Coordinates of C-alpha atoms in Angstrom, one line a residue:
M1 CA 73.1 107.6 98.0
I2 CA 75.3 106.3 101.1
I3 CA 78.4 106.3 100.0
G4 CA 81.6 104.2 101.3
L5 CA 85.2 105.3 100.9
I6 CA 88.3 103.3 102.2
G7 CA 91.3 104.6 102.5
L8 CA 92.0 108.2 103.5
G9 CA 95.2 108.9 102.2
K10 CA 96.2 111.8 99.4
M11 CA 94.0 110.1 97.1
G12 CA 91.1 109.4 99.5
K13 CA 90.8 112.9 100.7
N14 CA 90.4 114.0 97.2
H15 CA 88.1 111.8 96.6
L16 CA 86.5 112.9 99.6
K17 CA 86.5 116.4 98.9
E18 CA 84.8 115.9 95.6
L19 CA 82.2 113.6 97.3
E20 CA 81.3 116.3 100.0
K21 CA 80.2 118.8 97.2
N22 CA 77.8 116.1 95.5
S23 CA 74.3 117.5 96.9
K24 CA 73.1 114.0 95.8
I25 CA 74.9 112.1 98.3
K26 CA 72.6 111.6 101.5
Q27 CA 75.9 110.3 103.5
I28 CA 79.4 109.2 103.6
C29 CA 80.8 106.5 105.3
L30 CA 84.2 106.5 106.2
F31 CA 87.2 103.3 106.9
D32 CA 90.8 103.9 107.8
P33 CA 92.1 101.7 111.3
F34 CA 95.4 104.0 110.8
C35 CA 93.4 107.4 110.5
K36 CA 93.2 109.5 113.3
E37 CA 92.3 112.3 112.2
N38 CA 88.6 113.9 112.5
F39 CA 85.8 114.0 109.9
Q40 CA 82.3 115.4 109.8
H41 CA 81.4 112.0 108.7
V42 CA 81.8 108.3 110.8
L43 CA 85.0 106.9 110.7
Y44 CA 85.2 102.9 111.1
D45 CA 88.2 101.2 112.0
D46 CA 86.0 97.4 112.2
F47 CA 85.6 96.6 108.4
D48 CA 82.7 94.1 109.2
S49 CA 80.7 97.2 110.9
F50 CA 81.7 99.3 108.0
L51 CA 80.1 96.9 105.4
E52 CA 76.8 96.5 107.5
E53 CA 76.2 100.0 106.6
K54 CA 73.0 100.2 103.5
L55 CA 75.9 101.2 101.0
D56 CA 75.1 102.2 97.6
A57 CA 78.6 102.0 96.4
V58 CA 82.0 101.9 97.9
I59 CA 85.1 103.7 96.6
I60 CA 88.5 101.9 97.3
A61 CA 91.4 104.0 97.6
T62 CA 94.4 102.0 99.5
P63 CA 97.4 101.0 98.6
T64 CA 97.6 98.9 95.5
N65 CA 98.6 96.2 97.5
T66 CA 95.5 96.1 99.2
H67 CA 93.3 95.9 96.5
L68 CA 92.7 92.3 96.1
Q69 CA 92.3 91.7 99.5
I70 CA 89.8 94.6 100.2
S71 CA 87.7 93.8 96.9
L72 CA 87.5 90.3 97.5
K73 CA 85.3 91.3 101.2
V74 CA 84.0 94.4 99.7
F75 CA 82.1 92.4 97.1
T76 CA 80.8 89.9 99.4
K77 CA 78.7 92.5 100.7
I78 CA 78.6 95.8 98.3
K79 CA 77.4 95.5 94.3
N80 CA 78.9 98.5 93.1
V81 CA 82.9 99.7 93.5
L82 CA 85.0 101.8 92.0
I83 CA 89.1 101.1 92.7
E84 CA 91.4 103.6 91.9
K85 CA 94.3 102.5 89.6
P86 CA 96.0 100.7 89.2
L87 CA 93.5 97.4 89.7
A88 CA 95.9 95.5 91.6
L89 CA 99.4 94.7 91.7
N90 CA 99.6 92.5 88.7
L91 CA 97.6 90.4 85.9
E92 CA 97.1 87.6 88.0
Q93 CA 95.4 89.2 90.6
M94 CA 93.3 91.7 88.4
L95 CA 91.8 88.4 86.6
H96 CA 91.3 87.1 90.0
I97 CA 89.4 90.6 91.2
Q98 CA 87.5 90.3 87.5
D99 CA 86.5 86.2 88.1
I100 CA 84.9 87.0 91.7
A101 CA 83.3 90.3 90.3
K102 CA 81.4 88.2 87.8
I103 CA 80.4 85.3 89.9
H104 CA 79.2 88.0 92.5
K105 CA 78.0 90.2 89.4
I106 CA 79.5 93.4 90.8
K107 CA 79.7 96.3 88.3
V108 CA 83.2 97.7 88.8
G109 CA 84.5 101.0 87.9
I110 CA 88.3 101.9 87.8
G111 CA 89.8 105.4 88.8
F112 CA 91.5 106.1 85.8
C113 CA 90.5 109.8 86.5
E114 CA 92.6 111.5 83.9
R115 CA 89.9 110.2 81.1
F116 CA 87.7 113.0 82.9
N117 CA 90.1 115.7 82.8
P118 CA 88.3 118.6 81.2
V119 CA 91.4 119.3 78.4
I120 CA 91.4 115.4 77.8
L121 CA 87.5 115.2 77.0
T122 CA 87.7 118.1 75.0
L123 CA 90.8 117.1 73.1
K124 CA 89.1 113.7 72.5
E125 CA 85.9 115.3 70.7
K126 CA 88.4 117.7 68.3
L127 CA 90.2 114.7 67.5
L128 CA 87.1 113.0 65.9
Q129 CA 87.7 115.6 63.0
D130 CA 90.9 114.9 62.5
E131 CA 93.5 111.7 62.1
V132 CA 96.2 111.4 64.7
I133 CA 99.9 111.0 63.1
S134 CA 101.9 111.0 66.4
I135 CA 101.6 111.5 70.1
N136 CA 103.9 112.9 72.7
I137 CA 103.1 112.6 76.4
Q138 CA 105.0 113.8 79.6
R139 CA 104.2 113.2 83.0
I140 CA 107.0 114.2 85.7
S141 CA 106.8 114.7 89.0
L142 CA 108.7 115.0 92.6
Y143 CA 109.4 111.9 94.0
P144 CA 106.5 110.7 96.2
Q145 CA 107.1 109.7 99.4
R146 CA 103.4 108.5 100.3
I147 CA 104.0 105.6 97.6
I148 CA 105.7 102.4 98.8
D149 CA 104.8 99.4 97.2
V150 CA 105.2 100.3 93.3
G151 CA 107.3 102.3 90.8
V152 CA 106.5 104.8 88.3
L153 CA 104.9 102.6 86.1
S154 CA 102.0 101.5 87.8
D155 CA 101.8 105.1 89.4
L156 CA 102.2 107.2 86.4
S157 CA 102.4 105.1 83.1
V158 CA 99.2 103.6 83.6
H159 CA 97.4 106.8 83.2
D160 CA 99.2 107.2 79.6
L161 CA 99.1 104.1 78.1
D162 CA 95.3 104.2 79.1
L163 CA 95.0 107.8 77.5
L164 CA 96.7 106.4 74.1
R165 CA 94.1 104.1 74.0
F166 CA 91.2 106.4 75.1
L167 CA 92.3 109.1 72.9
T168 CA 92.8 106.9 70.0
Q169 CA 90.2 104.4 70.4
K170 CA 93.4 101.9 69.1
E171 CA 95.0 99.0 70.6
I172 CA 98.7 99.5 71.4
T173 CA 100.5 97.2 69.0
K174 CA 104.1 97.9 69.8
I175 CA 106.1 99.1 72.8
N176 CA 109.5 99.1 74.1
I177 CA 110.0 100.5 77.7
H178 CA 113.4 101.8 78.9
K179 CA 113.9 102.3 82.3
D180 CA 116.0 103.3 85.6
Y181 CA 116.3 103.5 89.3
Y182 CA 117.6 106.6 91.0
H183 CA 115.8 106.1 94.6
N184 CA 115.0 102.8 95.0
E185 CA 116.6 99.8 93.7
R186 CA 113.3 97.5 93.8
F187 CA 111.0 100.2 92.2
E188 CA 111.7 101.9 89.2
D189 CA 111.4 105.8 89.1
E190 CA 112.5 106.5 85.1
V191 CA 110.7 105.4 81.9
M192 CA 110.8 106.2 78.7
M193 CA 108.5 104.4 76.0
S194 CA 108.1 104.2 72.4
L195 CA 104.9 102.8 71.2
E196 CA 102.5 101.7 68.3
L197 CA 98.9 101.8 68.0
G198 CA 98.6 100.7 64.5
H199 CA 99.6 103.6 62.1
I200 CA 100.2 106.2 65.2
L201 CA 103.4 106.6 66.7
A202 CA 103.9 107.8 70.2
S203 CA 106.0 108.2 73.2
I204 CA 105.6 108.3 76.7
H205 CA 108.2 109.9 79.5
N206 CA 107.5 109.4 83.1
S207 CA 109.8 110.3 85.8
W208 CA 109.6 110.6 89.9
N209 CA 113.2 113.0 89.3
A210 CA 111.6 116.4 88.6
K211 CA 111.6 119.8 90.5
K212 CA 108.1 120.2 89.2
I213 CA 105.0 119.0 88.1
T214 CA 104.4 118.6 84.2
R215 CA 101.4 116.8 82.6
K216 CA 101.2 117.9 79.0
V217 CA 100.2 115.9 75.8
T218 CA 101.2 116.8 72.3
I219 CA 99.3 115.4 69.3
L220 CA 100.2 115.9 65.8
G221 CA 97.1 115.2 63.6
K222 CA 96.8 115.8 59.8
N223 CA 95.2 119.0 60.2
H224 CA 96.3 120.2 63.2
T225 CA 98.7 120.2 66.1
Y226 CA 97.2 120.1 69.4
E227 CA 99.2 120.8 73.1
A228 CA 97.2 119.8 76.3
D229 CA 98.3 121.0 79.7
L230 CA 96.7 118.4 82.0
K231 CA 98.1 120.2 84.9
N232 CA 96.4 123.8 84.3
F233 CA 93.4 122.3 82.1
T234 CA 94.7 124.1 78.9
L235 CA 94.3 123.2 75.1
Y236 CA 96.3 124.9 72.3
I237 CA 95.3 123.8 68.3
D238 CA 97.7 125.8 66.6
D239 CA 98.9 127.9 69.1
K240 CA 95.6 129.3 69.4
K241 CA 94.0 128.6 73.1
V242 CA 90.6 126.7 72.6
E243 CA 87.9 126.8 75.6
N244 CA 87.4 123.7 77.4
L245 CA 84.0 121.7 76.6
Y246 CA 83.7 120.9 80.1
N247 CA 84.4 122.7 83.2
N248 CA 84.1 119.4 85.9
S249 CA 87.4 118.6 87.7
P250 CA 88.6 115.1 86.8
L251 CA 87.3 113.0 89.9
Q252 CA 84.2 115.1 89.8
G253 CA 83.6 113.9 86.5
E254 CA 84.8 110.5 87.1
H255 CA 82.2 110.0 90.3
K256 CA 79.3 111.4 87.8
E257 CA 80.0 108.7 85.1
F258 CA 80.2 106.3 88.0
F259 CA 77.4 107.0 89.7
K260 CA 75.4 106.7 86.4
F261 CA 76.9 103.1 86.2
L262 CA 75.8 102.0 89.3
Q263 CA 72.2 103.3 88.4
G264 CA 72.4 101.0 85.0
T265 CA 72.7 104.1 82.6
T266 CA 75.4 103.1 79.8
T267 CA 78.6 105.1 80.1
Q268 CA 81.2 106.1 77.8
N269 CA 84.3 107.2 79.5
L270 CA 84.3 105.3 82.8
A271 CA 87.2 102.9 82.8
S272 CA 86.4 98.9 83.1
I273 CA 88.3 96.0 84.7
E274 CA 88.9 94.9 80.9
D275 CA 90.8 98.7 80.4
A276 CA 92.8 98.0 83.6
L277 CA 93.8 94.5 82.4
K278 CA 94.8 96.1 78.6
V279 CA 97.4 97.9 80.0
Q280 CA 98.8 95.5 82.6
E281 CA 99.1 93.0 80.1
I282 CA 101.2 95.5 78.2
L283 CA 103.4 96.0 81.0
E284 CA 104.0 92.3 81.7
R285 CA 104.5 91.7 78.2
V286 CA 107.8 94.0 77.9
C287 CA 109.0 94.0 81.9

C-alpha cells in the first residue's frame, strides 16, 4: 500500500511512527507546507503534486479548522480517507463533509483512536457479561500550547462522549455541561458533564488545568467494579489486575482496522462520520 499523510504536527508524527512499523505499507508520502524537518519519506509542499501520487489512502492530521477544506479536495482524488477527530469545527461542516463523501463514494473513518486502546477493547468485552449501572471518566492534562482553534470539549470531551456510546452501545439521552475559561476567553479549558444513557448514569471531567495527565474510566456494574487506566494500559476488576486481551497501541489498532475497511472488510470498532455527527449533535444541542 501507498499511504499519504497530511499534517506533521504532534498527532501527524504519531501516525507516521506507527505507519513506519507496518510492513504492509510500501511507501509513505507526506504533505505539510509548514514543516521544515527532514524525513526518510518524500515531503511535498505542493498539494496537487501530493494528490497525483497513486495513494491507496490518506490520513488527515491537520488542525481542525482545516479539515473541511482539505477533505473536500482529497475526496476528488482519493477514495479512502482517515480524518483525525474532531471531524470538523461544527455540525454544519461535518454534514458538508458527509454529503461530499457520499457523492464521491469515499470510505471515511474518523480518528477516535481511544476506541483501540487495549484497555478499552478488553473492558468492552468484559462488560458483555455484566450490566452497567454508572460510568465516571476523567481525562485531564496540562494546557496544550499546540492547540489554537478549539477548546477542551472538541479536543478531549469528544473522545469520552464517543467512549460512552462505544462501551455501552447506547445513545446519550440527557446531558448537562458546566464549563469555564481560565487560559483563553474564547475556548473552554475546564468541563464537567452529567449524563444519562437510558438507565445508565455517567459523569465526565475534562481539563487542561492539571499538572499531570490522567485518563481513567471507572464503571460500576451489577456484578463487578471496573477501573481502567487508559494512560498506563491497566485494568482492574474488583481490585484484581486483569491482563489485556489485546497488545496493540491505540493508533496501531486504528490503522489496522482502517486498512481492513478500505479493503472492503466489515469493521466493528472504527468510528464513522455518523459517530462523529452523534457526538457533535450532543455538544451543539447543549452549548
